[in-house]
Short mmCIF file of C-alpha atoms in Angstrom, two decimals:
data_model
loop_
_atom_site.label_atom_id
_atom_site.label_comp_id
_atom_site.label_asym_id
_atom_site.label_seq_id
_atom_site.Cartn_x
_atom_site.Cartn_y
_atom_site.Cartn_z
CA MET A 112 20.98 10.85 15.42
CA ILE A 113 18.15 9.71 13.32
CA GLN A 114 15.82 12.08 12.34
CA LEU A 115 11.84 11.51 11.52
CA HIS A 116 10.41 14.47 9.78
CA CYS A 117 6.45 14.12 10.84
CA PHE A 118 3.43 15.30 12.53
CA GLY A 119 0.85 14.52 15.08
CA GLU A 120 -1.72 13.66 12.78
CA SER A 121 -0.20 11.51 10.59
CA GLY A 122 -1.05 7.84 11.13
CA ASN A 123 1.71 6.86 8.58
CA ALA A 124 4.17 8.94 10.06
CA TYR A 125 2.97 7.52 13.63
CA LYS A 126 3.84 4.27 12.21
CA ALA A 127 7.34 4.98 11.56
CA ALA A 128 7.79 7.06 15.05
CA LEU A 129 5.93 4.33 16.91
CA ALA A 130 8.82 2.10 16.01
CA LEU A 131 11.96 4.02 15.91
CA GLN A 132 10.50 4.52 19.57
CA LEU A 133 9.96 0.62 20.69
CA SER A 134 12.96 -0.07 18.96
CA GLY A 135 15.00 1.79 21.53
CA LEU A 136 17.18 3.37 18.71
CA GLU A 137 18.21 6.83 18.98
CA TRP A 138 15.66 9.60 17.28
CA GLU A 139 13.78 12.97 17.22
CA PRO A 140 11.20 14.11 15.50
CA VAL A 141 11.04 17.22 13.16
CA PHE A 142 7.84 18.95 12.92
CA VAL A 143 6.29 19.23 9.40
CA ASP A 144 3.61 22.02 9.03
CA PHE A 145 1.13 19.71 6.70
CA PHE A 146 -1.67 22.04 7.43
CA GLY A 147 0.43 25.00 6.44
CA GLY A 148 1.46 23.79 3.20
CA ALA A 149 5.04 22.13 3.99
CA THR A 150 4.72 19.08 2.10
CA ARG A 151 3.02 20.87 -1.24
CA SER A 152 6.37 23.77 -1.15
CA GLU A 153 9.18 23.05 -3.62
CA GLU A 154 11.62 23.06 -0.92
CA TYR A 155 9.77 19.94 0.36
CA ARG A 156 9.62 17.80 -2.69
CA ARG A 157 13.15 19.30 -3.77
CA ASP A 158 15.25 18.65 -0.54
CA LEU A 159 13.42 15.77 0.98
CA ASN A 160 10.57 14.34 -0.68
CA PRO A 161 9.29 14.71 -4.52
CA MET A 162 6.19 12.79 -3.50
CA GLY A 163 5.09 15.35 -1.11
CA GLU A 164 4.43 13.28 1.62
CA ALA A 165 5.43 12.47 5.10
CA PRO A 166 7.17 10.87 7.03
CA VAL A 167 10.69 11.52 5.66
CA MET A 168 13.69 9.67 7.53
CA VAL A 169 16.83 11.27 7.49
CA ASP A 170 20.21 9.33 9.33
CA GLY A 171 23.38 10.82 7.73
CA GLU A 172 23.20 10.08 4.17
CA VAL A 173 20.40 7.67 4.33
CA LYS A 174 17.11 9.57 3.25
CA LEU A 175 13.84 7.44 3.11
CA THR A 176 10.21 7.55 2.70
CA GLN A 177 7.22 4.82 3.24
CA SER A 178 6.49 4.30 6.79
CA GLY A 179 7.06 0.30 5.39
CA VAL A 180 10.59 1.36 4.08
CA ILE A 181 11.19 2.85 7.37
CA GLN A 182 9.67 0.06 9.30
CA MET A 183 12.10 -1.89 7.33
CA TYR A 184 15.39 0.49 8.17
CA VAL A 185 14.56 0.47 11.79
CA THR A 186 14.43 -3.63 11.32
CA GLU A 187 18.18 -3.55 10.08
CA LYS A 188 19.38 -1.60 12.47
CA SER A 189 18.11 -2.72 15.83
CA GLY A 190 17.24 -6.69 15.11
CA LYS A 191 13.36 -5.86 16.07
CA PHE A 192 9.83 -5.98 14.79
CA GLY A 193 10.81 -7.96 11.29
CA GLY A 194 9.78 -11.70 12.40
CA THR A 195 12.03 -14.46 13.50
CA SER A 196 11.84 -16.74 10.93
CA PRO A 197 11.80 -16.40 6.73
CA GLU A 198 8.28 -17.29 6.99
CA ASP A 199 7.29 -14.73 9.82
CA ALA A 200 9.06 -12.36 7.68
CA ARG A 201 7.27 -12.58 4.84
CA GLU A 202 4.12 -12.52 6.57
CA VAL A 203 4.71 -9.44 8.73
CA MET A 204 5.40 -7.99 4.81
CA ARG A 205 2.31 -9.24 3.86
CA TRP A 206 0.25 -7.40 6.83
CA VAL A 207 2.17 -4.13 6.21
CA PHE A 208 1.48 -4.62 2.26
CA TRP A 209 -2.06 -5.23 3.54
CA ASP A 210 -2.03 -2.60 5.81
CA ASN A 211 -0.76 0.40 3.43
CA HIS A 212 -3.11 -1.19 0.65
CA LYS A 213 -6.65 -1.38 2.67
CA LEU A 214 -6.73 -0.11 6.38
CA SER A 215 -4.25 2.77 6.68
CA SER A 216 -4.67 4.24 3.58
CA GLN A 217 -8.13 4.36 3.20
CA ALA A 218 -8.51 5.33 7.70
CA GLY A 219 -6.46 8.32 6.69
CA MET A 220 -8.04 9.77 4.07
CA THR A 221 -11.30 9.17 5.33
CA ARG A 222 -10.31 10.43 8.67
CA PHE A 223 -9.12 13.72 6.83
CA LEU A 224 -12.36 14.03 4.75
CA MET A 225 -14.42 13.99 8.18
CA ASN A 226 -12.02 16.24 10.47
CA PHE A 227 -9.95 18.32 8.33
CA LEU A 228 -12.16 19.38 5.53
CA PRO A 229 -14.13 22.73 5.57
CA GLU A 230 -17.90 21.08 6.35
CA GLU A 231 -19.09 21.97 3.15
CA LYS A 232 -16.38 20.49 1.67
CA ARG A 233 -16.71 17.23 2.81
CA PRO A 234 -17.90 14.44 0.06
CA ALA A 235 -20.23 12.54 1.84
CA GLU A 236 -20.50 9.86 -1.13
CA VAL A 237 -16.74 9.19 -0.78
CA ILE A 238 -16.89 9.15 2.75
CA GLY A 239 -19.72 6.52 3.05
CA PHE A 240 -18.05 4.50 0.33
CA MET A 241 -14.98 4.39 2.07
CA GLN A 242 -16.42 3.83 5.73
CA GLY A 243 -17.76 0.54 3.69
CA ARG A 244 -14.84 -0.67 2.40
CA LEU A 245 -12.98 0.08 5.80
CA LYS A 246 -15.03 -1.57 7.78
CA SER A 247 -14.58 -5.37 5.09
CA ALA A 248 -10.57 -4.32 6.65
CA TYR A 249 -11.83 -4.44 10.27
CA GLN A 250 -13.37 -7.53 9.56
CA VAL A 251 -10.32 -9.15 8.48
CA LEU A 252 -7.78 -7.72 11.10
CA ASP A 253 -10.25 -8.24 14.36
CA ALA A 254 -11.36 -11.97 12.54
CA HIS A 255 -7.42 -12.76 12.75
CA LEU A 256 -7.12 -11.22 16.06
CA SER A 257 -9.20 -14.02 17.31
CA GLY A 258 -7.27 -16.17 19.56
CA ARG A 259 -3.96 -14.26 19.06
CA ASP A 260 -1.90 -11.73 20.84
CA TRP A 261 -0.10 -10.01 18.02
CA ILE A 262 -0.64 -10.20 14.11
CA VAL A 263 2.38 -12.40 13.79
CA GLY A 264 4.15 -14.61 16.23
CA ASP A 265 4.48 -13.81 19.43
CA GLY A 266 5.53 -10.42 19.85
CA VAL A 267 5.28 -6.67 18.43
CA THR A 268 6.44 -6.58 14.82
CA ASN A 269 6.15 -4.37 12.03
CA ALA A 270 3.05 -5.78 10.82
CA ASP A 271 1.38 -4.39 14.46
CA LEU A 272 2.83 -1.18 14.14
CA SER A 273 1.73 -0.57 10.91
CA CYS A 274 -1.89 -2.01 10.94
CA CYS A 275 -2.45 0.13 14.33
CA GLY A 276 -1.69 3.66 12.59
CA TYR A 277 -4.65 5.29 12.66
CA LEU A 278 -6.70 3.67 15.25
CA TYR A 279 -5.48 5.37 18.55
CA TYR A 280 -6.66 9.01 17.19
CA PRO A 281 -9.78 10.74 19.08
CA GLU A 282 -11.34 12.24 15.63
CA PRO A 283 -14.59 10.40 14.29
CA PHE A 284 -13.90 8.24 11.12
CA GLY A 285 -16.25 5.49 11.87
CA PHE A 286 -13.95 3.13 13.73
CA ASP A 287 -15.09 2.50 17.13
CA ARG A 288 -12.78 0.17 19.36
CA LYS A 289 -15.77 -1.32 20.84
CA ASP A 290 -17.08 -2.74 17.57
CA TRP A 291 -14.44 -4.78 17.45
CA PRO A 292 -13.52 -6.55 20.78
CA ASN A 293 -10.11 -8.47 19.43
CA ILE A 294 -8.98 -5.31 17.90
CA ASP A 295 -9.91 -3.43 20.81
CA ALA A 296 -7.81 -5.48 23.04
CA TRP A 297 -4.41 -5.58 20.64
CA LEU A 298 -4.74 -2.06 20.66
CA THR A 299 -4.63 -2.20 24.56
CA ARG A 300 -1.72 -4.67 24.70
CA LEU A 301 -0.05 -2.91 21.78
CA SER A 302 -0.30 0.51 24.12
CA GLN A 303 1.33 -1.24 27.60
CA GLN A 304 4.70 -1.88 25.50
CA PRO A 305 7.42 -0.26 27.56
CA GLY A 306 7.99 3.60 25.57
CA TRP A 307 4.45 3.48 23.89
CA LYS A 308 2.81 6.73 23.58
CA HIS A 309 -0.42 8.16 21.98
CA PRO A 310 0.50 9.91 18.33
CA TYR A 311 -0.14 13.53 19.54
CA GLU A 312 2.27 12.77 22.67
CA LEU A 313 5.13 11.05 20.37
CA MET A 314 5.07 14.00 17.56
CA PRO A 315 4.75 17.31 17.12
CA GLY A 316 1.38 19.16 16.20
CA ASN A 317 -2.10 18.13 16.74
CA PRO A 318 -5.58 19.88 16.03
CA SER A 319 -5.77 21.70 18.82
CA ASP A 320 -2.65 24.00 17.71
CA ARG A 321 -5.41 25.03 15.02
CA ALA A 322 -8.46 25.40 17.05
CA MET B 4 5.93 -25.77 -10.47
CA ILE B 5 4.94 -22.12 -8.61
CA GLN B 6 1.32 -21.69 -9.06
CA LEU B 7 0.00 -17.84 -9.05
CA HIS B 8 -3.92 -17.93 -8.50
CA CYS B 9 -5.40 -14.87 -10.43
CA PHE B 10 -7.20 -13.41 -13.53
CA GLY B 11 -6.68 -11.35 -16.13
CA GLU B 12 -8.25 -8.13 -15.04
CA SER B 13 -6.91 -7.86 -11.94
CA GLY B 14 -3.71 -5.35 -12.06
CA ASN B 15 -2.67 -6.44 -8.31
CA ALA B 16 -1.63 -10.05 -9.59
CA TYR B 17 -0.29 -8.62 -13.11
CA LYS B 18 2.38 -6.97 -11.00
CA ALA B 19 2.63 -10.69 -9.28
CA ALA B 20 2.53 -12.48 -12.75
CA LEU B 21 4.84 -10.45 -14.75
CA ALA B 22 8.01 -10.54 -11.96
CA LEU B 23 6.79 -14.48 -12.32
CA GLN B 24 7.02 -14.02 -16.47
CA LEU B 25 10.04 -11.83 -17.01
CA SER B 26 12.24 -13.76 -13.66
CA GLY B 27 12.59 -17.15 -15.82
CA LEU B 28 11.40 -18.70 -13.03
CA GLU B 29 9.16 -22.02 -13.82
CA TRP B 30 5.18 -20.65 -13.12
CA GLU B 31 1.43 -21.12 -14.01
CA PRO B 32 -1.54 -19.43 -13.48
CA VAL B 33 -4.40 -20.52 -11.69
CA PHE B 34 -7.98 -19.12 -12.97
CA VAL B 35 -9.70 -17.30 -9.70
CA ASP B 36 -13.28 -16.37 -11.16
CA PHE B 37 -13.40 -13.19 -9.27
CA PHE B 38 -16.70 -12.41 -10.57
CA GLY B 39 -18.15 -15.16 -10.13
CA GLY B 40 -17.75 -14.84 -6.33
CA ALA B 41 -14.59 -16.94 -5.72
CA THR B 42 -12.61 -14.72 -4.11
CA ARG B 43 -15.60 -14.05 -1.44
CA SER B 44 -16.31 -17.58 -0.39
CA GLU B 45 -16.05 -19.67 2.82
CA GLU B 46 -13.58 -22.04 0.59
CA TYR B 47 -11.12 -19.31 -1.07
CA ARG B 48 -11.01 -17.35 2.53
CA ARG B 49 -9.82 -20.90 4.37
CA ASP B 50 -7.59 -22.60 2.13
CA LEU B 51 -6.37 -19.88 0.16
CA ASN B 52 -6.19 -16.15 1.31
CA PRO B 53 -8.53 -14.97 4.42
CA MET B 54 -8.33 -11.55 2.90
CA GLY B 55 -10.04 -12.69 0.32
CA GLU B 56 -8.32 -11.13 -2.38
CA ALA B 57 -6.11 -12.09 -5.45
CA PRO B 58 -3.29 -12.84 -6.11
CA VAL B 59 -2.24 -15.77 -3.91
CA MET B 60 1.30 -17.79 -4.72
CA VAL B 61 1.78 -21.29 -3.87
CA ASP B 62 5.42 -22.83 -3.97
CA GLY B 63 5.32 -26.02 -2.06
CA GLU B 64 4.38 -25.22 1.20
CA VAL B 65 4.96 -21.47 1.01
CA LYS B 66 1.60 -19.67 0.28
CA LEU B 67 1.75 -16.04 -0.24
CA THR B 68 -0.16 -13.14 -1.04
CA GLN B 69 0.01 -9.06 -1.54
CA SER B 70 1.89 -8.75 -4.63
CA GLY B 71 4.85 -6.72 -3.04
CA VAL B 72 5.54 -9.45 -0.93
CA ILE B 73 4.89 -12.31 -3.79
CA GLN B 74 7.60 -9.79 -5.47
CA MET B 75 9.65 -10.22 -2.72
CA TYR B 76 9.79 -13.78 -3.13
CA VAL B 77 10.46 -13.92 -6.72
CA THR B 78 13.62 -11.43 -6.09
CA GLU B 79 14.80 -13.96 -3.31
CA LYS B 80 14.29 -16.77 -5.31
CA SER B 81 15.27 -15.34 -9.08
CA GLY B 82 18.61 -12.85 -7.80
CA LYS B 83 16.15 -10.30 -9.84
CA PHE B 84 14.60 -7.05 -10.07
CA GLY B 85 15.48 -6.38 -6.52
CA GLY B 86 17.79 -3.40 -6.85
CA THR B 87 21.55 -4.12 -6.93
CA SER B 88 22.75 -1.76 -3.85
CA PRO B 89 21.06 -1.42 -0.28
CA GLU B 90 20.31 1.77 -1.01
CA ASP B 91 18.39 0.40 -5.28
CA ALA B 92 17.00 -1.85 -2.60
CA ARG B 93 15.66 0.26 -0.13
CA GLU B 94 14.41 2.57 -2.68
CA VAL B 95 12.82 0.28 -5.37
CA MET B 96 10.65 -0.89 -2.14
CA ARG B 97 10.02 3.18 -1.71
CA TRP B 98 8.56 2.70 -4.86
CA VAL B 99 6.38 -0.72 -4.56
CA PHE B 100 5.33 0.56 -1.66
CA TRP B 101 3.91 4.47 -3.06
CA ASP B 102 2.28 2.41 -5.81
CA ASN B 103 0.27 -0.01 -3.17
CA HIS B 104 -0.57 3.32 -1.35
CA LYS B 105 -1.08 6.29 -4.44
CA LEU B 106 -1.59 4.52 -7.73
CA SER B 107 -1.94 0.74 -7.85
CA SER B 108 -4.53 0.47 -5.50
CA GLN B 109 -6.80 3.79 -6.30
CA ALA B 110 -6.25 2.74 -10.14
CA GLY B 111 -7.50 -0.85 -9.91
CA MET B 112 -10.59 0.64 -7.67
CA THR B 113 -11.91 3.24 -10.08
CA ARG B 114 -11.42 1.04 -13.26
CA PHE B 115 -13.51 -1.32 -11.24
CA LEU B 116 -15.94 0.93 -10.70
CA MET B 117 -16.01 2.53 -14.30
CA ASN B 118 -16.13 -0.47 -15.83
CA PHE B 119 -17.44 -3.48 -13.97
CA LEU B 120 -20.07 -2.65 -12.13
CA PRO B 121 -23.91 -1.92 -13.00
CA GLU B 122 -23.82 1.69 -14.89
CA GLU B 123 -26.78 2.57 -12.17
CA LYS B 124 -24.35 1.18 -9.41
CA ARG B 125 -21.14 3.42 -9.98
CA PRO B 126 -21.12 6.17 -7.96
CA ALA B 127 -19.89 9.84 -9.55
CA GLU B 128 -18.93 11.66 -6.58
CA VAL B 129 -16.41 9.08 -5.56
CA ILE B 130 -15.01 8.17 -9.60
CA GLY B 131 -14.09 11.95 -9.66
CA PHE B 132 -12.79 12.45 -6.38
CA MET B 133 -10.39 9.22 -6.82
CA GLN B 134 -9.25 10.35 -10.41
CA GLY B 135 -8.22 13.51 -9.27
CA ARG B 136 -6.09 11.62 -6.38
CA LEU B 137 -4.71 9.68 -9.22
CA LYS B 138 -3.85 12.26 -11.25
CA SER B 139 -1.54 13.40 -8.46
CA ALA B 140 -0.05 10.11 -8.62
CA TYR B 141 0.72 9.88 -12.74
CA GLN B 142 2.26 13.39 -11.98
CA VAL B 143 4.76 12.36 -9.36
CA LEU B 144 5.64 8.89 -11.91
CA ASP B 145 5.77 11.08 -14.90
CA ALA B 146 8.12 13.65 -13.55
CA HIS B 147 10.11 10.90 -11.86
CA LEU B 148 10.66 9.10 -15.19
CA SER B 149 11.75 12.55 -16.56
CA GLY B 150 15.67 11.03 -17.78
CA ARG B 151 15.37 7.90 -16.50
CA ASP B 152 14.50 4.49 -18.48
CA TRP B 153 13.58 2.62 -15.71
CA ILE B 154 12.07 3.94 -12.06
CA VAL B 155 15.54 3.01 -10.01
CA GLY B 156 18.31 2.22 -11.56
CA ASP B 157 19.65 1.25 -15.05
CA GLY B 158 17.35 -1.78 -15.42
CA VAL B 159 13.82 -3.45 -14.96
CA THR B 160 12.46 -3.40 -10.91
CA ASN B 161 9.64 -4.53 -8.86
CA ALA B 162 9.66 -0.77 -9.02
CA ASP B 163 8.29 -0.81 -12.58
CA LEU B 164 6.78 -4.08 -12.01
CA SER B 165 4.21 -2.81 -9.94
CA CYS B 166 3.68 0.71 -11.28
CA CYS B 167 2.80 -0.48 -14.63
CA GLY B 168 0.05 -2.80 -12.62
CA TYR B 169 -2.71 -1.08 -13.97
CA LEU B 170 -1.91 0.97 -16.69
CA TYR B 171 -1.66 -1.56 -20.18
CA TYR B 172 -5.59 -2.07 -19.47
CA PRO B 173 -7.83 -0.62 -22.26
CA GLU B 174 -10.78 0.08 -20.10
CA PRO B 175 -11.06 3.91 -19.44
CA PHE B 176 -10.46 4.86 -15.68
CA GLY B 177 -8.99 8.64 -16.56
CA PHE B 178 -5.69 7.41 -17.13
CA ASP B 179 -4.55 8.11 -20.65
CA ARG B 180 -0.69 7.59 -22.15
CA LYS B 181 -0.54 10.93 -24.34
CA ASP B 182 -1.32 12.59 -21.74
CA TRP B 183 2.17 11.08 -19.66
CA PRO B 184 4.57 11.27 -22.22
CA ASN B 185 7.59 9.70 -20.52
CA ILE B 186 4.91 7.32 -18.61
CA ASP B 187 4.44 6.40 -21.83
CA ALA B 188 7.46 6.24 -23.25
CA TRP B 189 8.43 4.03 -20.29
CA LEU B 190 5.63 1.19 -20.67
CA THR B 191 6.83 0.69 -23.82
CA ARG B 192 9.90 0.09 -22.77
CA LEU B 193 8.73 -2.57 -20.43
CA SER B 194 6.51 -4.01 -22.99
CA GLN B 195 9.66 -4.71 -25.41
CA GLN B 196 11.27 -7.58 -22.72
CA PRO B 197 11.41 -10.47 -23.78
CA GLY B 198 8.91 -12.20 -22.45
CA TRP B 199 6.75 -9.08 -21.81
CA LYS B 200 3.37 -9.95 -22.16
CA HIS B 201 -0.22 -7.66 -21.73
CA PRO B 202 -2.60 -8.68 -18.82
CA TYR B 203 -5.02 -10.57 -20.75
CA GLU B 204 -2.39 -12.20 -22.66
CA LEU B 205 -0.71 -13.37 -19.17
CA MET B 206 -3.25 -14.46 -17.07
CA PRO B 207 -7.00 -16.62 -17.61
CA GLY B 208 -10.37 -14.67 -18.10
CA ASN B 209 -10.93 -11.14 -19.60
CA PRO B 210 -14.01 -9.34 -19.68
CA SER B 211 -15.28 -10.44 -23.54
CA ASP B 212 -15.41 -13.81 -21.51
CA ARG B 213 -18.59 -11.88 -19.93
CA ALA B 214 -19.90 -10.32 -22.95
#
């Protein structure tokens, strides 16, 4: 059975977990105690990921990191979410890269700084700067989704499963669904897919564990 | 002939240009006047890239953005740089995603803030914060290159062509090759590949144009 080393607060892990979940492949989450320092431990870097990041997927001999690569693997195994033509396949990858570069990476960091750092350590200038960059990303995505149900083609692809990574979380980081009607409708559509779960239901660990 | 819309200062464009250059495919650069506002124009967003980014590759009917996707296309067409087994292919993609997420994205932004913004507009806290994050990325790459000639396998792949994106530029952004001996030796090795050119020689436009 495929194992995904992950934790609820990680939108990057959610991107991989949601692809596994909606693909129909058998998988199980393995809790990574990120807030207890697990990903910074020597053991984790040696046995799971020298980059010190989650998620990590293990399927027999195959060990993968980077949500985008795990999504590609899920597509290889399940035939799903990769796009139905060479053109669509490239368009899917284009959005997955864009998400990694401009959306999830910056949203994840901003949410971390605003919610998971002690208040006196939150760097206000960095947060403001990142929120400005994120606004440009929301604009691009919202404009693209105008008149479209899905980011590429006429069904769910890794483009959707990547870009949604941080957008269901309740912690404030400057993103409000009400400001972006096309993103809002798309997130609703995606959440109506059979098997869909919220990150805190799909993966172990959430902020209330530490409250 | 393949056209790459690019400009010398863009390490993201360099990643695509260098892949094209070393692949042996025929290509030509088309200058994007980024500093003159080209990528923010309505025309650019309509005709080339709604995301407002460079590079953009045009090959007949195929129009692609995101350096990682253009590299995948170069691999499709040339058979080069994609890794020689399914395992290596995944490992190449893992590093390309890591680069987009943790190295080039942050290095490009930090270099921009430190060199291409007017001095009074440079956000010191953001720059310091980004340099701290980048140091972790240099550590990961330098440790990985210990005892290795190339990031994956025994030849140049898109992993190398991605991670080097911003590391040959002369403008200061907190990266000094002397601090990272394995990265330094690897950059030298890569620059000795037949056909290799420095970004300011491979693509049109450089800071002296605006001096």
